[in-house]
Amino acid sequence: MKNAKSYKGFTLIEIMVSVVLASIILVTLYSLFTSQQKTYNSQDLIVEMQQNVRTALDTMVRDLRTMGYGIPTVSNPSAIEAITSATENSITFKVDMDDVSASLVSDYTAPGTTLSVNTVSDSSSSYYYGRFSAGDTIYITDGYKWNSTMISASAVGSLTITPLTDYFPAGSVLHVIHSITFSQSPSNHLHSTSTSTNKITRSIDGGSAQPVVDDIDYLEFKYYDENDNLLGSVTPYKGVALSSSEKNSVRKIKVLVIARTMREDPYYKDSGTYNCGDTYSDRYHRITLESDIKLRNIGSD
């Protein structure tokens, strides 16, 4: 019979030490996994938010830089307002956004309904007639005066229009002009407390507002004259509505966009105050981008 002392095993103390060490290792590994998971989730939200805000700002900057292009600078019968509406979170302006232009190849005499123009059928040309569509608004100028009218039909070398009021000689230039509006929706400064998804929208010629991007917490336009003086200055920056003279004086626009993550992060807390005076306190991550836009097509002859 073997001696009981010859059987080897773990003592109770050794087992307890092993269990404690294993528990420590498991807890450490679990904490590391949880921390990595939190970081991954947060980074995923932040990357999407960063892409959103860049898309929003790039879209607006691209369009705003072209503001006023194609609009006659002469003041007969009156000066044309390139900016038709300007508030702290919405702007409407005129532009030949698709670079659709032509010139007269023969004199126009009112009240004719046809413009003879240098449009061709080649789709690679800047004067491709198919880019002129029924319902388009055109502005025409001879460098001394301007008229605007609507196209009812287009063909190679001619445009059918609602009659103009003035005579225009051959060589007069015309552009198709659209009205673009950028705004925040909803526009009531509720921001993160709103039950609706906050977004920046873009509409053309008064049509339905189409989302540019969602999850935009705050949009702000600030307007400056040629001497870099802020127009429509109020504190807090809310309830801004530029007058006609102020809109005509705008030479620079500063756009500020604050985006937020698409959902709250349970492991994050943030609070602050917007320039409009509204406050927030929640678990959304936010990022701010801004850009200064010089209006190169306005204020120059």
Coordinates of C-alpha atoms in Angstrom, one line a residue:
M1 CA 0.0 0.0 0.0
K2 CA 1.3 3.4 -1.0
N3 CA 2.0 6.0 1.6
A4 CA -0.6 8.8 1.5
K5 CA 2.2 11.3 1.5
S6 CA 3.3 10.1 -1.9
Y7 CA 0.1 11.6 -3.5
K8 CA 0.7 15.1 -4.7
G9 CA -2.0 17.8 -5.2
F10 CA -2.9 21.5 -4.6
T11 CA -3.5 22.8 -1.2
L12 CA -6.5 24.9 -0.5
I13 CA -4.3 28.0 -0.2
E14 CA -2.8 27.3 -3.6
I15 CA -6.2 26.9 -5.2
M16 CA -7.4 30.1 -3.7
V17 CA -4.4 32.1 -4.9
S18 CA -4.8 30.7 -8.4
V19 CA -8.5 31.7 -8.4
V20 CA -7.7 35.2 -7.2
L21 CA -4.9 35.6 -9.9
A22 CA -7.2 34.2 -12.6
S23 CA -9.9 36.6 -11.5
I24 CA -7.6 39.5 -11.6
I25 CA -6.4 38.6 -15.1
L26 CA -10.0 38.1 -16.4
V27 CA -11.1 41.4 -14.9
T28 CA -8.1 43.2 -16.4
L29 CA -8.8 41.6 -19.8
Y30 CA -12.5 42.5 -19.6
S31 CA -11.7 46.1 -18.6
L32 CA -9.2 46.4 -21.5
F33 CA -11.8 45.0 -24.0
T34 CA -14.5 47.3 -22.7
S35 CA -12.2 50.3 -22.9
Q36 CA -11.2 49.4 -26.4
Q37 CA -14.9 48.9 -27.4
K38 CA -15.8 52.3 -25.9
T39 CA -13.0 54.0 -27.8
Y40 CA -13.9 52.2 -31.1
N41 CA -17.6 53.2 -30.8
S42 CA -16.7 56.8 -29.9
Q43 CA -14.1 57.1 -32.8
D44 CA -16.7 55.6 -35.2
L45 CA -19.2 58.3 -34.3
I46 CA -16.5 61.0 -34.4
V47 CA -15.2 60.0 -37.9
E48 CA -18.8 60.1 -39.3
M49 CA -19.4 63.5 -37.7
Q50 CA -16.1 64.9 -39.2
Q51 CA -17.1 63.7 -42.6
N52 CA -20.5 65.3 -42.2
V53 CA -19.3 68.7 -41.3
R54 CA -16.7 68.8 -44.0
T55 CA -19.3 67.8 -46.6
A56 CA -21.6 70.6 -45.3
L57 CA -18.9 73.3 -45.3
D58 CA -17.4 72.3 -48.7
T59 CA -20.9 72.3 -50.4
M60 CA -21.8 75.8 -49.1
V61 CA -18.3 77.3 -49.7
R62 CA -18.3 76.1 -53.3
D63 CA -21.7 77.7 -54.1
L64 CA -21.2 80.8 -52.0
R65 CA -17.9 81.6 -53.8
T66 CA -19.7 81.8 -57.1
M67 CA -22.4 84.1 -55.8
G68 CA -23.3 86.9 -58.2
Y69 CA -21.6 85.2 -61.2
G70 CA -23.5 86.0 -64.4
I71 CA -25.6 88.8 -62.9
P72 CA -25.3 92.2 -64.7
T73 CA -23.4 94.8 -62.6
V74 CA -25.1 97.8 -64.3
S75 CA -27.7 99.7 -62.4
N76 CA -30.2 100.4 -65.2
P77 CA -33.1 100.1 -64.5
S78 CA -31.8 99.3 -61.0
A79 CA -29.0 97.6 -59.2
I80 CA -29.6 93.8 -58.9
E81 CA -29.4 92.3 -55.4
A82 CA -27.2 89.2 -55.6
I83 CA -28.2 88.4 -52.0
T84 CA -31.9 88.5 -51.7
S85 CA -32.2 87.3 -48.0
A86 CA -29.6 87.1 -45.3
T87 CA -30.2 85.9 -41.7
E88 CA -28.0 84.3 -39.1
N89 CA -28.8 80.8 -40.3
S90 CA -30.1 81.2 -43.8
I91 CA -29.0 82.9 -47.0
T92 CA -30.6 83.2 -50.5
F93 CA -28.6 84.4 -53.4
K94 CA -28.5 84.6 -57.2
V95 CA -25.9 82.9 -59.5
D96 CA -25.4 81.3 -62.9
M97 CA -24.6 78.0 -61.1
D98 CA -24.1 75.9 -64.2
D99 CA -22.3 78.5 -66.3
V100 CA -25.0 78.6 -68.9
S101 CA -24.4 81.7 -71.1
A102 CA -24.6 82.9 -74.7
S103 CA -24.4 86.2 -76.7
L104 CA -26.7 87.7 -79.3
V105 CA -25.6 87.3 -82.9
S106 CA -28.1 89.8 -84.1
D107 CA -30.0 92.8 -82.6
Y108 CA -33.1 92.2 -80.5
T109 CA -36.0 94.7 -80.8
A110 CA -38.8 94.6 -78.3
P111 CA -41.4 93.2 -78.1
G112 CA -39.9 90.2 -80.0
T113 CA -40.2 86.7 -78.6
T114 CA -37.0 85.3 -80.2
L115 CA -33.3 85.8 -79.3
S116 CA -30.8 84.9 -82.0
V117 CA -27.8 83.5 -80.1
N118 CA -24.6 81.6 -80.7
T119 CA -25.8 78.3 -79.3
V120 CA -24.7 75.1 -81.2
S121 CA -25.7 71.4 -81.0
D122 CA -22.3 70.2 -79.9
S123 CA -22.7 69.0 -76.3
S124 CA -19.0 69.8 -75.6
S125 CA -19.5 73.5 -76.2
S126 CA -20.1 76.1 -73.6
Y127 CA -22.9 77.3 -75.7
Y128 CA -24.7 74.0 -76.1
Y129 CA -28.4 75.0 -76.7
G130 CA -29.7 72.0 -74.7
R131 CA -28.4 73.6 -71.5
F132 CA -31.0 76.4 -72.0
S133 CA -34.3 74.9 -70.8
A134 CA -38.0 76.0 -70.8
G135 CA -38.7 77.7 -67.5
D136 CA -35.1 79.1 -67.0
T137 CA -34.7 82.7 -66.1
I138 CA -32.1 84.7 -68.0
Y139 CA -30.5 88.0 -67.4
I140 CA -29.3 89.9 -70.4
T141 CA -27.1 93.0 -70.6
D142 CA -25.3 95.2 -73.2
G143 CA -23.1 96.7 -70.5
Y144 CA -25.4 99.7 -70.1
K145 CA -28.7 98.2 -69.1
W146 CA -30.2 94.9 -68.3
N147 CA -33.5 93.0 -68.5
S148 CA -34.6 89.6 -67.3
T149 CA -37.1 87.2 -68.8
M150 CA -38.1 83.5 -69.0
I151 CA -37.2 81.0 -71.7
S152 CA -40.2 79.0 -73.1
A153 CA -38.2 77.0 -75.7
S154 CA -34.7 76.5 -77.0
A155 CA -33.2 75.4 -80.3
V156 CA -29.8 75.7 -82.1
G157 CA -29.2 79.4 -82.5
S158 CA -32.4 80.7 -80.9
L159 CA -34.2 81.1 -77.7
T160 CA -38.0 81.7 -77.4
I161 CA -38.7 84.1 -74.6
T162 CA -41.3 86.3 -72.9
P163 CA -40.7 89.7 -74.6
L164 CA -38.1 92.0 -73.2
T165 CA -38.8 95.7 -72.6
D166 CA -35.7 97.1 -74.2
Y167 CA -33.6 96.9 -77.3
F168 CA -30.4 94.9 -77.1
P169 CA -27.7 95.0 -79.8
A170 CA -25.7 92.0 -81.1
G171 CA -23.0 91.0 -78.7
S172 CA -25.2 91.5 -75.6
V173 CA -24.5 88.7 -73.1
L174 CA -27.1 86.6 -71.3
H175 CA -26.8 84.1 -68.5
V176 CA -29.3 81.6 -66.9
I177 CA -29.7 82.7 -63.3
H178 CA -30.9 80.6 -60.4
S179 CA -31.7 81.4 -56.8
I180 CA -30.0 79.2 -54.2
T181 CA -31.0 79.0 -50.5
F182 CA -29.0 77.4 -47.7
S183 CA -30.6 77.1 -44.3
Q184 CA -30.7 75.2 -41.1
S185 CA -33.7 73.0 -40.4
P186 CA -35.4 73.3 -38.1
S187 CA -34.6 77.0 -37.9
N188 CA -35.8 77.7 -34.4
H189 CA -32.5 77.3 -32.6
L190 CA -33.7 74.2 -30.7
H191 CA -30.6 72.3 -31.9
S192 CA -29.9 69.2 -29.8
T193 CA -33.2 69.5 -27.9
S194 CA -35.2 69.3 -31.1
T195 CA -37.2 66.1 -31.8
S196 CA -36.4 66.6 -35.5
T197 CA -33.1 65.6 -37.1
N198 CA -31.1 68.8 -37.5
K199 CA -29.8 69.4 -41.0
I200 CA -28.5 71.9 -43.5
T201 CA -30.8 72.1 -46.6
R202 CA -30.3 73.5 -50.1
S203 CA -33.1 74.6 -52.4
I204 CA -33.1 76.0 -55.9
D205 CA -35.5 78.6 -57.3
G206 CA -37.8 78.2 -54.3
G207 CA -38.2 74.5 -54.7
S208 CA -38.3 71.9 -52.0
A209 CA -35.4 72.0 -49.5
Q210 CA -33.1 69.1 -50.0
P211 CA -30.9 67.9 -47.1
V212 CA -27.2 68.5 -47.7
V213 CA -26.2 66.6 -44.5
D214 CA -27.9 65.6 -41.3
D215 CA -26.8 66.0 -37.7
I216 CA -25.8 69.6 -38.0
D217 CA -26.3 71.2 -34.6
Y218 CA -25.7 74.8 -35.5
L219 CA -25.3 76.9 -38.6
E220 CA -24.2 80.5 -38.6
F221 CA -23.6 83.1 -41.3
K222 CA -21.8 86.4 -40.5
Y223 CA -21.7 89.2 -43.1
Y224 CA -18.9 91.8 -43.5
D225 CA -18.5 94.8 -45.7
E226 CA -15.4 95.8 -47.7
N227 CA -13.8 97.3 -44.6
D228 CA -14.4 94.0 -42.7
N229 CA -17.1 95.6 -40.5
L230 CA -19.7 93.1 -39.2
L231 CA -23.2 93.8 -40.7
G232 CA -26.3 93.0 -38.6
S233 CA -24.3 92.9 -35.4
V234 CA -26.3 91.8 -32.4
T235 CA -25.5 90.0 -29.1
P236 CA -26.4 87.2 -28.8
Y237 CA -26.2 86.5 -32.6
K238 CA -29.9 85.8 -33.2
G239 CA -32.7 87.4 -35.1
V240 CA -30.4 88.9 -37.8
A241 CA -32.1 90.1 -41.0
L242 CA -30.0 92.4 -43.2
S243 CA -31.6 95.4 -44.9
S244 CA -31.3 96.0 -48.6
S245 CA -28.4 98.4 -48.2
E246 CA -26.6 95.9 -45.9
K247 CA -27.1 93.0 -48.3
N248 CA -25.6 95.2 -51.1
S249 CA -22.6 96.0 -48.9
V250 CA -21.7 92.3 -48.2
R251 CA -18.2 91.5 -49.4
K252 CA -17.3 88.6 -47.1
I253 CA -19.3 85.9 -45.4
K254 CA -18.0 83.8 -42.5
V255 CA -19.7 80.4 -42.3
L256 CA -19.6 78.5 -39.0
V257 CA -20.9 74.9 -38.8
I258 CA -21.2 72.8 -35.7
A259 CA -21.9 69.1 -36.3
R260 CA -22.7 66.5 -33.7
T261 CA -22.6 62.7 -33.6
M262 CA -25.6 60.9 -34.9
R263 CA -26.3 59.5 -31.4
E264 CA -25.3 60.2 -27.8
D265 CA -22.2 58.6 -26.3
P266 CA -23.2 57.2 -22.8
Y267 CA -19.5 57.6 -21.7
Y268 CA -19.3 61.3 -22.7
K269 CA -20.7 64.5 -21.3
D270 CA -20.6 68.0 -22.8
S271 CA -22.2 71.4 -22.2
G272 CA -21.8 74.9 -23.6
T273 CA -23.5 77.9 -25.2
Y274 CA -24.0 78.8 -28.9
N275 CA -23.4 82.3 -30.3
C276 CA -27.2 82.7 -30.5
G277 CA -27.4 82.3 -26.7
D278 CA -28.9 78.8 -26.6
T279 CA -27.3 76.3 -24.3
Y280 CA -26.8 72.6 -24.4
S281 CA -25.9 69.9 -21.9
D282 CA -25.9 66.3 -23.3
R283 CA -23.8 63.4 -24.3
Y284 CA -23.2 64.3 -28.0
H285 CA -19.7 64.9 -29.4
R286 CA -19.4 68.1 -31.4
I287 CA -17.0 69.6 -33.9
T288 CA -16.8 73.1 -35.2
L289 CA -15.5 74.2 -38.6
E290 CA -15.6 77.7 -40.1
S291 CA -14.5 79.4 -43.3
D292 CA -14.2 83.0 -44.6
I293 CA -15.6 83.5 -48.1
K294 CA -14.6 86.5 -50.2
L295 CA -17.3 87.4 -52.7
R296 CA -15.3 87.8 -55.8
N297 CA -18.2 88.4 -58.2
I298 CA -19.8 91.1 -56.2
G299 CA -18.8 94.7 -56.0
S300 CA -16.6 94.6 -59.1
D301 CA -17.5 95.9 -62.6

